[in-house]
């Protein structure tokens, strides 16, 4: 991108060619995102039926590992009962005053 800026060429074309360049997996970031080839000014070989299964297996494995890490810290939330003390978090920050659960409105 710095070369494109130095040569005063289009930075968007430089980004497009960078994102359409294949990684070590054989797929470009644009192919992984859009699940198809992106039209660029770079010449490219057309493969009739590439095998994406190793890349997809690796992505599934990474998603499972990430899910396991999240589940280690996650807690089960029990339903609120009548006369429980609660506080609500404001979107802008801070907490509301303490309140008591009077009744159940929805399941």
PDB file of C-alpha atoms in Angstrom:
ATOM      1  CA  UNK A   1       0.000   0.000   0.000  1.00  0.00           C
ATOM      2  CA  UNK A   2       2.897   2.322   0.720  1.00  0.00           C
ATOM      3  CA  UNK A   3       4.280   1.539  -2.768  1.00  0.00           C
ATOM      4  CA  UNK A   4       0.938   2.533  -4.276  1.00  0.00           C
ATOM      5  CA  UNK A   5       0.961   5.785  -2.303  1.00  0.00           C
ATOM      6  CA  UNK A   6       4.548   6.526  -3.340  1.00  0.00           C
ATOM      7  CA  UNK A   7       3.844   5.891  -7.028  1.00  0.00           C
ATOM      8  CA  UNK A   8       0.559   7.837  -6.813  1.00  0.00           C
ATOM      9  CA  UNK A   9      -1.450   4.882  -8.132  1.00  0.00           C
ATOM     10  CA  UNK A  10      -4.897   3.845  -6.934  1.00  0.00           C
ATOM     11  CA  UNK A  11      -4.747   2.607  -3.337  1.00  0.00           C
ATOM     12  CA  UNK A  12      -8.053   0.746  -3.742  1.00  0.00           C
ATOM     13  CA  UNK A  13      -6.610  -1.332  -6.601  1.00  0.00           C
ATOM     14  CA  UNK A  14      -3.587  -2.111  -4.434  1.00  0.00           C
ATOM     15  CA  UNK A  15      -5.877  -3.285  -1.611  1.00  0.00           C
ATOM     16  CA  UNK A  16      -7.933  -5.356  -4.052  1.00  0.00           C
ATOM     17  CA  UNK A  17      -4.859  -7.081  -5.465  1.00  0.00           C
ATOM     18  CA  UNK A  18      -3.521  -7.692  -1.962  1.00  0.00           C
ATOM     19  CA  UNK A  19      -6.792  -9.244  -0.814  1.00  0.00           C
ATOM     20  CA  UNK A  20      -7.021 -11.406  -3.922  1.00  0.00           C
ATOM     21  CA  UNK A  21      -3.495 -12.824  -3.565  1.00  0.00           C
ATOM     22  CA  UNK A  22      -3.538 -16.443  -2.367  1.00  0.00           C
ATOM     23  CA  UNK A  23      -2.327 -17.281   1.143  1.00  0.00           C
ATOM     24  CA  UNK A  24      -0.454 -20.412   2.190  1.00  0.00           C
ATOM     25  CA  UNK A  25      -3.768 -22.295   2.216  1.00  0.00           C
ATOM     26  CA  UNK A  26      -4.164 -21.646  -1.513  1.00  0.00           C
ATOM     27  CA  UNK A  27      -7.168 -19.361  -0.996  1.00  0.00           C
ATOM     28  CA  UNK A  28      -7.192 -15.595  -0.955  1.00  0.00           C
ATOM     29  CA  UNK A  29      -8.876 -13.643   1.843  1.00  0.00           C
ATOM     30  CA  UNK A  30     -11.509 -12.487  -0.661  1.00  0.00           C
ATOM     31  CA  UNK A  31     -12.213 -16.099  -1.690  1.00  0.00           C
ATOM     32  CA  UNK A  32     -12.628 -17.145   1.938  1.00  0.00           C
ATOM     33  CA  UNK A  33     -14.961 -14.208   2.609  1.00  0.00           C
ATOM     34  CA  UNK A  34     -17.102 -14.292  -0.553  1.00  0.00           C
ATOM     35  CA  UNK A  35     -16.675 -17.983  -1.470  1.00  0.00           C
ATOM     36  CA  UNK A  36     -15.828 -16.987  -5.057  1.00  0.00           C
ATOM     37  CA  UNK A  37     -13.062 -15.322  -7.054  1.00  0.00           C
ATOM     38  CA  UNK A  38     -12.970 -11.534  -7.049  1.00  0.00           C
ATOM     39  CA  UNK A  39     -12.584  -9.724 -10.372  1.00  0.00           C
ATOM     40  CA  UNK A  40      -9.208  -7.943 -10.422  1.00  0.00           C
ATOM     41  CA  UNK A  41      -6.675  -6.588 -12.893  1.00  0.00           C
ATOM     42  CA  UNK A  42      -4.224  -9.345 -11.926  1.00  0.00           C
ATOM     43  CA  UNK A  43      -3.957 -12.365 -14.202  1.00  0.00           C
ATOM     44  CA  UNK A  44      -4.873 -15.587 -12.426  1.00  0.00           C
ATOM     45  CA  UNK A  45      -5.088 -19.264 -13.223  1.00  0.00           C
ATOM     46  CA  UNK A  46      -8.573 -20.708 -13.171  1.00  0.00           C
ATOM     47  CA  UNK A  47      -8.918 -23.981 -11.299  1.00  0.00           C
ATOM     48  CA  UNK A  48     -11.959 -25.998 -12.245  1.00  0.00           C
ATOM     49  CA  UNK A  49     -12.803 -27.509  -8.861  1.00  0.00           C
ATOM     50  CA  UNK A  50     -10.430 -26.624  -6.036  1.00  0.00           C
ATOM     51  CA  UNK A  51     -10.601 -28.758  -2.904  1.00  0.00           C
ATOM     52  CA  UNK A  52     -11.399 -26.423   0.003  1.00  0.00           C
ATOM     53  CA  UNK A  53     -11.959 -29.187   2.533  1.00  0.00           C
ATOM     54  CA  UNK A  54      -8.577 -28.789   4.352  1.00  0.00           C
ATOM     55  CA  UNK A  55      -9.179 -25.062   4.810  1.00  0.00           C
ATOM     56  CA  UNK A  56     -12.777 -25.600   5.927  1.00  0.00           C
ATOM     57  CA  UNK A  57     -11.679 -28.334   8.372  1.00  0.00           C
ATOM     58  CA  UNK A  58      -9.081 -26.004   9.863  1.00  0.00           C
ATOM     59  CA  UNK A  59     -11.642 -23.201  10.197  1.00  0.00           C
ATOM     60  CA  UNK A  60     -14.098 -25.590  11.908  1.00  0.00           C
ATOM     61  CA  UNK A  61     -11.378 -26.740  14.304  1.00  0.00           C
ATOM     62  CA  UNK A  62     -10.434 -23.143  15.156  1.00  0.00           C
ATOM     63  CA  UNK A  63     -14.108 -22.326  15.764  1.00  0.00           C
ATOM     64  CA  UNK A  64     -14.420 -25.319  18.122  1.00  0.00           C
ATOM     65  CA  UNK A  65     -11.304 -24.300  20.050  1.00  0.00           C
ATOM     66  CA  UNK A  66     -12.595 -20.742  20.368  1.00  0.00           C
ATOM     67  CA  UNK A  67     -15.967 -22.051  21.561  1.00  0.00           C
ATOM     68  CA  UNK A  68     -14.262 -24.219  24.209  1.00  0.00           C
ATOM     69  CA  UNK A  69     -12.270 -21.231  25.501  1.00  0.00           C
ATOM     70  CA  UNK A  70     -15.446 -19.164  25.730  1.00  0.00           C
ATOM     71  CA  UNK A  71     -17.367 -21.939  27.504  1.00  0.00           C
ATOM     72  CA  UNK A  72     -14.676 -22.221  30.197  1.00  0.00           C
ATOM     73  CA  UNK A  73     -15.527 -18.735  31.490  1.00  0.00           C
ATOM     74  CA  UNK A  74     -19.273 -18.741  30.766  1.00  0.00           C
ATOM     75  CA  UNK A  75     -21.705 -19.174  33.630  1.00  0.00           C
ATOM     76  CA  UNK A  76     -25.185 -20.647  33.639  1.00  0.00           C
ATOM     77  CA  UNK A  77     -27.774 -17.983  34.437  1.00  0.00           C
ATOM     78  CA  UNK A  78     -30.564 -19.179  36.669  1.00  0.00           C
ATOM     79  CA  UNK A  79     -34.050 -17.678  36.229  1.00  0.00           C
ATOM     80  CA  UNK A  80     -35.030 -14.896  38.592  1.00  0.00           C
ATOM     81  CA  UNK A  81     -37.468 -15.684  41.361  1.00  0.00           C
ATOM     82  CA  UNK A  82     -39.992 -13.410  43.025  1.00  0.00           C
ATOM     83  CA  UNK A  83     -38.417 -11.196  45.743  1.00  0.00           C
ATOM     84  CA  UNK A  84     -34.907 -11.475  44.217  1.00  0.00           C
ATOM     85  CA  UNK A  85     -32.867  -8.284  44.379  1.00  0.00           C
ATOM     86  CA  UNK A  86     -31.707  -7.026  40.974  1.00  0.00           C
ATOM     87  CA  UNK A  87     -29.896  -4.102  39.364  1.00  0.00           C
ATOM     88  CA  UNK A  88     -29.956  -3.070  35.706  1.00  0.00           C
ATOM     89  CA  UNK A  89     -26.945  -1.885  33.729  1.00  0.00           C
ATOM     90  CA  UNK A  90     -27.506   1.340  31.774  1.00  0.00           C
ATOM     91  CA  UNK A  91     -26.277   1.388  28.137  1.00  0.00           C
ATOM     92  CA  UNK A  92     -24.417   4.642  28.803  1.00  0.00           C
ATOM     93  CA  UNK A  93     -22.674   3.065  31.787  1.00  0.00           C
ATOM     94  CA  UNK A  94     -23.392   2.674  35.444  1.00  0.00           C
ATOM     95  CA  UNK A  95     -26.029   0.738  37.329  1.00  0.00           C
ATOM     96  CA  UNK A  96     -29.575   1.450  38.432  1.00  0.00           C
ATOM     97  CA  UNK A  97     -30.748   1.469  42.027  1.00  0.00           C
ATOM     98  CA  UNK A  98     -31.507  -1.856  43.656  1.00  0.00           C
ATOM     99  CA  UNK A  99     -34.975  -3.236  42.917  1.00  0.00           C
ATOM    100  CA  UNK A 100     -36.998  -6.322  43.801  1.00  0.00           C
ATOM    101  CA  UNK A 101     -38.635  -8.751  41.386  1.00  0.00           C
ATOM    102  CA  UNK A 102     -42.406  -8.492  41.887  1.00  0.00           C
ATOM    103  CA  UNK A 103     -43.747 -10.866  39.229  1.00  0.00           C
ATOM    104  CA  UNK A 104     -42.826 -12.752  36.099  1.00  0.00           C
ATOM    105  CA  UNK A 105     -43.892 -11.016  32.887  1.00  0.00           C
ATOM    106  CA  UNK A 106     -42.646 -13.492  30.277  1.00  0.00           C
ATOM    107  CA  UNK A 107     -41.004 -16.914  30.341  1.00  0.00           C
TER     108      UNK A 107
END
